Amino acid sequence: MGVLKNARKEKYVQGLISGLSQRKAYLVAYPKASKWKSETVDNKASKLLRDDEVWARYVELQEENAKTAGLTRERKKEILKRLAEDESISPNERIKAIDVDNKMDGEYVSKVDLSGSLETKQSKVDDVIEQLKVADEE
């Protein structure tokens, strides 16, 4: 798609991508809007983002950022696989690579610590029944 023909729309999208809120990005792109009520600016900014051309550019820039932002999950798994299979690396390092890969896949059961007693619903019901019996006897 590339840069939008309308410079203000492009400036708005660039503002959003840089981390500005819709309101602030709109005010940067349309400085005269600073005289408007905040609600009006918010409505206009929201409407502008729903514009097909603006939305497509926004998505395009987000995807570009995602590619360059860091290692993707697939890339990380590829690196770990290479480490695990590389016989020139120490066995401990290979095991660590396998361990990290397993963690990424969620193959380990998470440890859950419980403190205090664990009461079942049935034991609570039994307690209530016992209390009712005692109350009937009195």
C-alpha atoms as an extended CHARMM CRD file, in Angstrom:
* protein
*
       138  EXT
         1         1  MET       CA              0.0000000000        0.0000000000        0.0000000000  PROA      1               0.0000000000
         2         2  GLY       CA              2.6670000000        2.5130000000        0.9720000000  PROA      2               0.0000000000
         3         3  VAL       CA              2.3830000000        6.0600000000        2.2440000000  PROA      3               0.0000000000
         4         4  LEU       CA             -1.1060000000        7.5780000000        2.1740000000  PROA      4               0.0000000000
         5         5  LYS       CA             -1.7150000000       10.3250000000       -0.4000000000  PROA      5               0.0000000000
         6         6  ASN       CA             -3.3460000000       12.5040000000        2.2430000000  PROA      6               0.0000000000
         7         7  ALA       CA             -0.4720000000       13.7960000000        4.3970000000  PROA      7               0.0000000000
         8         8  ARG       CA             -2.7070000000       14.4410000000        7.4110000000  PROA      8               0.0000000000
         9         9  LYS       CA             -4.0850000000       10.9170000000        7.3800000000  PROA      9               0.0000000000
        10        10  GLU       CA             -0.5480000000        9.5530000000        7.1160000000  PROA      10              0.0000000000
        11        11  LYS       CA              0.5600000000       11.7510000000       10.0070000000  PROA      11              0.0000000000
        12        12  TYR       CA             -2.3810000000       10.4700000000       12.0760000000  PROA      12              0.0000000000
        13        13  VAL       CA             -1.4610000000        6.8310000000       11.4040000000  PROA      13              0.0000000000
        14        14  GLN       CA              2.2200000000        7.4980000000       12.1190000000  PROA      14              0.0000000000
        15        15  GLY       CA              1.1970000000        9.0630000000       15.4290000000  PROA      15              0.0000000000
        16        16  LEU       CA             -0.8110000000        5.9820000000       16.3740000000  PROA      16              0.0000000000
        17        17  ILE       CA              2.0580000000        3.6790000000       15.4460000000  PROA      17              0.0000000000
        18        18  SER       CA              4.4460000000        5.7520000000       17.5530000000  PROA      18              0.0000000000
        19        19  GLY       CA              2.2370000000        5.1420000000       20.5900000000  PROA      19              0.0000000000
        20        20  LEU       CA              0.0350000000        8.2210000000       20.7190000000  PROA      20              0.0000000000
        21        21  SER       CA             -3.6170000000        7.8820000000       21.6750000000  PROA      21              0.0000000000
        22        22  GLN       CA             -6.1830000000        8.4150000000       18.9340000000  PROA      22              0.0000000000
        23        23  ARG       CA             -6.9550000000       11.8560000000       20.3540000000  PROA      23              0.0000000000
        24        24  LYS       CA             -3.3250000000       12.9930000000       20.4910000000  PROA      24              0.0000000000
        25        25  ALA       CA             -2.5190000000       11.5760000000       17.0540000000  PROA      25              0.0000000000
        26        26  TYR       CA             -5.5250000000       13.4030000000       15.6190000000  PROA      26              0.0000000000
        27        27  LEU       CA             -4.4750000000       16.6770000000       17.2530000000  PROA      27              0.0000000000
        28        28  VAL       CA             -0.9550000000       16.3090000000       15.8370000000  PROA      28              0.0000000000
        29        29  ALA       CA             -2.3230000000       15.6730000000       12.3470000000  PROA      29              0.0000000000
        30        30  TYR       CA             -5.0860000000       18.2810000000       12.6050000000  PROA      30              0.0000000000
        31        31  PRO       CA             -3.8140000000       21.0820000000       14.8930000000  PROA      31              0.0000000000
        32        32  LYS       CA             -6.9340000000       23.2330000000       14.3820000000  PROA      32              0.0000000000
        33        33  ALA       CA             -8.9160000000       20.5210000000       16.1760000000  PROA      33              0.0000000000
        34        34  SER       CA             -7.3370000000       21.6850000000       19.4410000000  PROA      34              0.0000000000
        35        35  LYS       CA            -10.1320000000       24.2740000000       19.6150000000  PROA      35              0.0000000000
        36        36  TRP       CA            -12.7720000000       21.5420000000       19.6180000000  PROA      36              0.0000000000
        37        37  LYS       CA            -14.2820000000       19.7230000000       22.5700000000  PROA      37              0.0000000000
        38        38  SER       CA            -12.4190000000       16.5590000000       23.5690000000  PROA      38              0.0000000000
        39        39  GLU       CA            -15.4780000000       14.4610000000       22.7780000000  PROA      39              0.0000000000
        40        40  THR       CA            -15.6020000000       15.8470000000       19.2320000000  PROA      40              0.0000000000
        41        41  VAL       CA            -11.9010000000       15.1390000000       18.6870000000  PROA      41              0.0000000000
        42        42  ASP       CA            -12.3670000000       11.5890000000       19.9970000000  PROA      42              0.0000000000
        43        43  ASN       CA            -15.3090000000       10.9780000000       17.6670000000  PROA      43              0.0000000000
        44        44  LYS       CA            -13.4440000000       12.3350000000       14.6320000000  PROA      44              0.0000000000
        45        45  ALA       CA            -10.3200000000       10.3330000000       15.4960000000  PROA      45              0.0000000000
        46        46  SER       CA            -12.3330000000        7.1480000000       15.8760000000  PROA      46              0.0000000000
        47        47  LYS       CA            -14.1520000000        7.7610000000       12.5970000000  PROA      47              0.0000000000
        48        48  LEU       CA            -10.8480000000        8.4250000000       10.8210000000  PROA      48              0.0000000000
        49        49  LEU       CA             -9.3480000000        5.1560000000       12.0360000000  PROA      49              0.0000000000
        50        50  ARG       CA            -12.3920000000        3.2790000000       10.6870000000  PROA      50              0.0000000000
        51        51  ASP       CA            -11.6730000000        4.7090000000        7.2200000000  PROA      51              0.0000000000
        52        52  ASP       CA            -10.6760000000        1.7150000000        5.0560000000  PROA      52              0.0000000000
        53        53  GLU       CA             -7.5730000000        3.3630000000        3.6350000000  PROA      53              0.0000000000
        54        54  VAL       CA             -6.3790000000        4.5970000000        7.0450000000  PROA      54              0.0000000000
        55        55  TRP       CA             -7.0610000000        1.2410000000        8.7010000000  PROA      55              0.0000000000
        56        56  ALA       CA             -5.2060000000       -0.6430000000        5.9600000000  PROA      56              0.0000000000
        57        57  ARG       CA             -2.1660000000        1.6190000000        6.3910000000  PROA      57              0.0000000000
        58        58  TYR       CA             -2.3200000000        1.2080000000       10.1770000000  PROA      58              0.0000000000
        59        59  VAL       CA             -2.3740000000       -2.5940000000        9.8720000000  PROA      59              0.0000000000
        60        60  GLU       CA              0.4520000000       -2.4810000000        7.3140000000  PROA      60              0.0000000000
        61        61  LEU       CA              2.6820000000       -0.4610000000        9.6530000000  PROA      61              0.0000000000
        62        62  GLN       CA              1.8300000000       -2.6970000000       12.6180000000  PROA      62              0.0000000000
        63        63  GLU       CA              2.8360000000       -5.7710000000       10.6290000000  PROA      63              0.0000000000
        64        64  GLU       CA              6.1070000000       -4.1240000000        9.5870000000  PROA      64              0.0000000000
        65        65  ASN       CA              6.8390000000       -3.2820000000       13.2140000000  PROA      65              0.0000000000
        66        66  ALA       CA              6.0330000000       -6.8240000000       14.3200000000  PROA      66              0.0000000000
        67        67  LYS       CA              8.5650000000       -8.2210000000       11.8410000000  PROA      67              0.0000000000
        68        68  THR       CA             11.3530000000       -6.0000000000       13.0940000000  PROA      68              0.0000000000
        69        69  ALA       CA             10.3410000000       -5.7940000000       16.7590000000  PROA      69              0.0000000000
        70        70  GLY       CA             12.1890000000       -8.9030000000       17.8150000000  PROA      70              0.0000000000
        71        71  LEU       CA             12.4340000000      -12.6010000000       17.3500000000  PROA      71              0.0000000000
        72        72  THR       CA              9.2140000000      -14.2950000000       16.3930000000  PROA      72              0.0000000000
        73        73  ARG       CA              8.1340000000      -17.4480000000       18.1680000000  PROA      73              0.0000000000
        74        74  GLU       CA              8.9830000000      -19.5000000000       15.0860000000  PROA      74              0.0000000000
        75        75  ARG       CA             12.4690000000      -18.0070000000       14.8840000000  PROA      75              0.0000000000
        76        76  LYS       CA             13.0990000000      -18.6950000000       18.5780000000  PROA      76              0.0000000000
        77        77  LYS       CA             12.0150000000      -22.3100000000       18.1630000000  PROA      77              0.0000000000
        78        78  GLU       CA             14.2670000000      -22.6580000000       15.1220000000  PROA      78              0.0000000000
        79        79  ILE       CA             17.2650000000      -21.3830000000       17.1120000000  PROA      79              0.0000000000
        80        80  LEU       CA             16.4850000000      -23.7220000000       20.0080000000  PROA      80              0.0000000000
        81        81  LYS       CA             16.1760000000      -26.6580000000       17.6190000000  PROA      81              0.0000000000
        82        82  ARG       CA             19.5790000000      -25.9080000000       16.1060000000  PROA      82              0.0000000000
        83        83  LEU       CA             21.1390000000      -25.6550000000       19.5630000000  PROA      83              0.0000000000
        84        84  ALA       CA             19.5490000000      -28.9160000000       20.6950000000  PROA      84              0.0000000000
        85        85  GLU       CA             20.8200000000      -30.7610000000       17.6140000000  PROA      85              0.0000000000
        86        86  ASP       CA             24.3320000000      -29.2490000000       17.5760000000  PROA      86              0.0000000000
        87        87  GLU       CA             26.6740000000      -31.9590000000       18.8720000000  PROA      87              0.0000000000
        88        88  SER       CA             29.5390000000      -29.4880000000       19.2720000000  PROA      88              0.0000000000
        89        89  ILE       CA             27.6530000000      -27.8330000000       22.1430000000  PROA      89              0.0000000000
        90        90  SER       CA             27.9030000000      -29.2730000000       25.6490000000  PROA      90              0.0000000000
        91        91  PRO       CA             25.1530000000      -31.7000000000       26.6790000000  PROA      91              0.0000000000
        92        92  ASN       CA             24.0060000000      -29.3130000000       29.4200000000  PROA      92              0.0000000000
        93        93  GLU       CA             23.4640000000      -26.5070000000       26.9090000000  PROA      93              0.0000000000
        94        94  ARG       CA             21.6030000000      -28.8520000000       24.5720000000  PROA      94              0.0000000000
        95        95  ILE       CA             19.3720000000      -29.9830000000       27.4490000000  PROA      95              0.0000000000
        96        96  LYS       CA             18.6890000000      -26.3390000000       28.3440000000  PROA      96              0.0000000000
        97        97  ALA       CA             17.6250000000      -25.6490000000       24.7530000000  PROA      97              0.0000000000
        98        98  ILE       CA             15.2320000000      -28.6030000000       24.8490000000  PROA      98              0.0000000000
        99        99  ASP       CA             13.9370000000      -27.4720000000       28.2400000000  PROA      99              0.0000000000
       100       100  VAL       CA             13.2150000000      -23.9420000000       27.0000000000  PROA      100             0.0000000000
       101       101  ASP       CA             11.5260000000      -25.3320000000       23.8830000000  PROA      101             0.0000000000
       102       102  ASN       CA              9.3300000000      -27.5620000000       26.0490000000  PROA      102             0.0000000000
       103       103  LYS       CA              8.3880000000      -24.5930000000       28.2220000000  PROA      103             0.0000000000
       104       104  MET       CA              7.4450000000      -22.5910000000       25.1360000000  PROA      104             0.0000000000
       105       105  ASP       CA              5.1650000000      -25.4450000000       24.0800000000  PROA      105             0.0000000000
       106       106  GLY       CA              3.5930000000      -25.6750000000       27.5360000000  PROA      106             0.0000000000
       107       107  GLU       CA              4.6710000000      -29.2760000000       27.9990000000  PROA      107             0.0000000000
       108       108  TYR       CA              5.3640000000      -28.8580000000       31.6900000000  PROA      108             0.0000000000
       109       109  VAL       CA              2.6940000000      -28.8650000000       34.3490000000  PROA      109             0.0000000000
       110       110  SER       CA              2.6700000000      -25.6290000000       36.2850000000  PROA      110             0.0000000000
       111       111  LYS       CA              3.3680000000      -26.0030000000       39.9710000000  PROA      111             0.0000000000
       112       112  VAL       CA              0.5800000000      -24.6810000000       42.1590000000  PROA      112             0.0000000000
       113       113  ASP       CA              1.1990000000      -24.0220000000       45.8300000000  PROA      113             0.0000000000
       114       114  LEU       CA             -1.7820000000      -24.2040000000       48.1540000000  PROA      114             0.0000000000
       115       115  SER       CA             -1.5740000000      -22.9120000000       51.6490000000  PROA      115             0.0000000000
       116       116  GLY       CA             -4.1620000000      -23.6720000000       54.2770000000  PROA      116             0.0000000000
       117       117  SER       CA             -6.7090000000      -26.4310000000       54.2590000000  PROA      117             0.0000000000
       118       118  LEU       CA             -8.7300000000      -27.4750000000       51.2840000000  PROA      118             0.0000000000
       119       119  GLU       CA            -12.3790000000      -28.0030000000       52.1200000000  PROA      119             0.0000000000
       120       120  THR       CA            -14.6900000000      -29.7980000000       49.7790000000  PROA      120             0.0000000000
       121       121  LYS       CA            -18.2710000000      -28.8050000000       49.2290000000  PROA      121             0.0000000000
       122       122  GLN       CA            -19.3840000000      -32.1050000000       50.7020000000  PROA      122             0.0000000000
       123       123  SER       CA            -17.5750000000      -31.4330000000       53.9840000000  PROA      123             0.0000000000
       124       124  LYS       CA            -19.2830000000      -28.0460000000       54.1830000000  PROA      124             0.0000000000
       125       125  VAL       CA            -22.6660000000      -29.6930000000       53.5850000000  PROA      125             0.0000000000
       126       126  ASP       CA            -21.8890000000      -32.2750000000       56.2770000000  PROA      126             0.0000000000
       127       127  ASP       CA            -21.0500000000      -29.4570000000       58.7130000000  PROA      127             0.0000000000
       128       128  VAL       CA            -24.3560000000      -27.7130000000       58.0050000000  PROA      128             0.0000000000
       129       129  ILE       CA            -26.2840000000      -30.9760000000       58.4720000000  PROA      129             0.0000000000
       130       130  GLU       CA            -24.5110000000      -31.5740000000       61.7850000000  PROA      130             0.0000000000
       131       131  GLN       CA            -25.3990000000      -28.0530000000       62.9490000000  PROA      131             0.0000000000
       132       132  LEU       CA            -29.0430000000      -28.6220000000       62.0130000000  PROA      132             0.0000000000
       133       133  LYS       CA            -29.1200000000      -31.8930000000       63.9720000000  PROA      133             0.0000000000
       134       134  VAL       CA            -27.7050000000      -30.1520000000       67.0380000000  PROA      134             0.0000000000
       135       135  ALA       CA            -30.2670000000      -27.3570000000       66.6800000000  PROA      135             0.0000000000
       136       136  ASP       CA            -33.1310000000      -29.9050000000       66.4470000000  PROA      136             0.0000000000
       137       137  GLU       CA            -31.9950000000      -31.6490000000       69.6220000000  PROA      137             0.0000000000
       138       138  GLU       CA            -32.1050000000      -28.4060000000       71.5870000000  PROA      138             0.0000000000
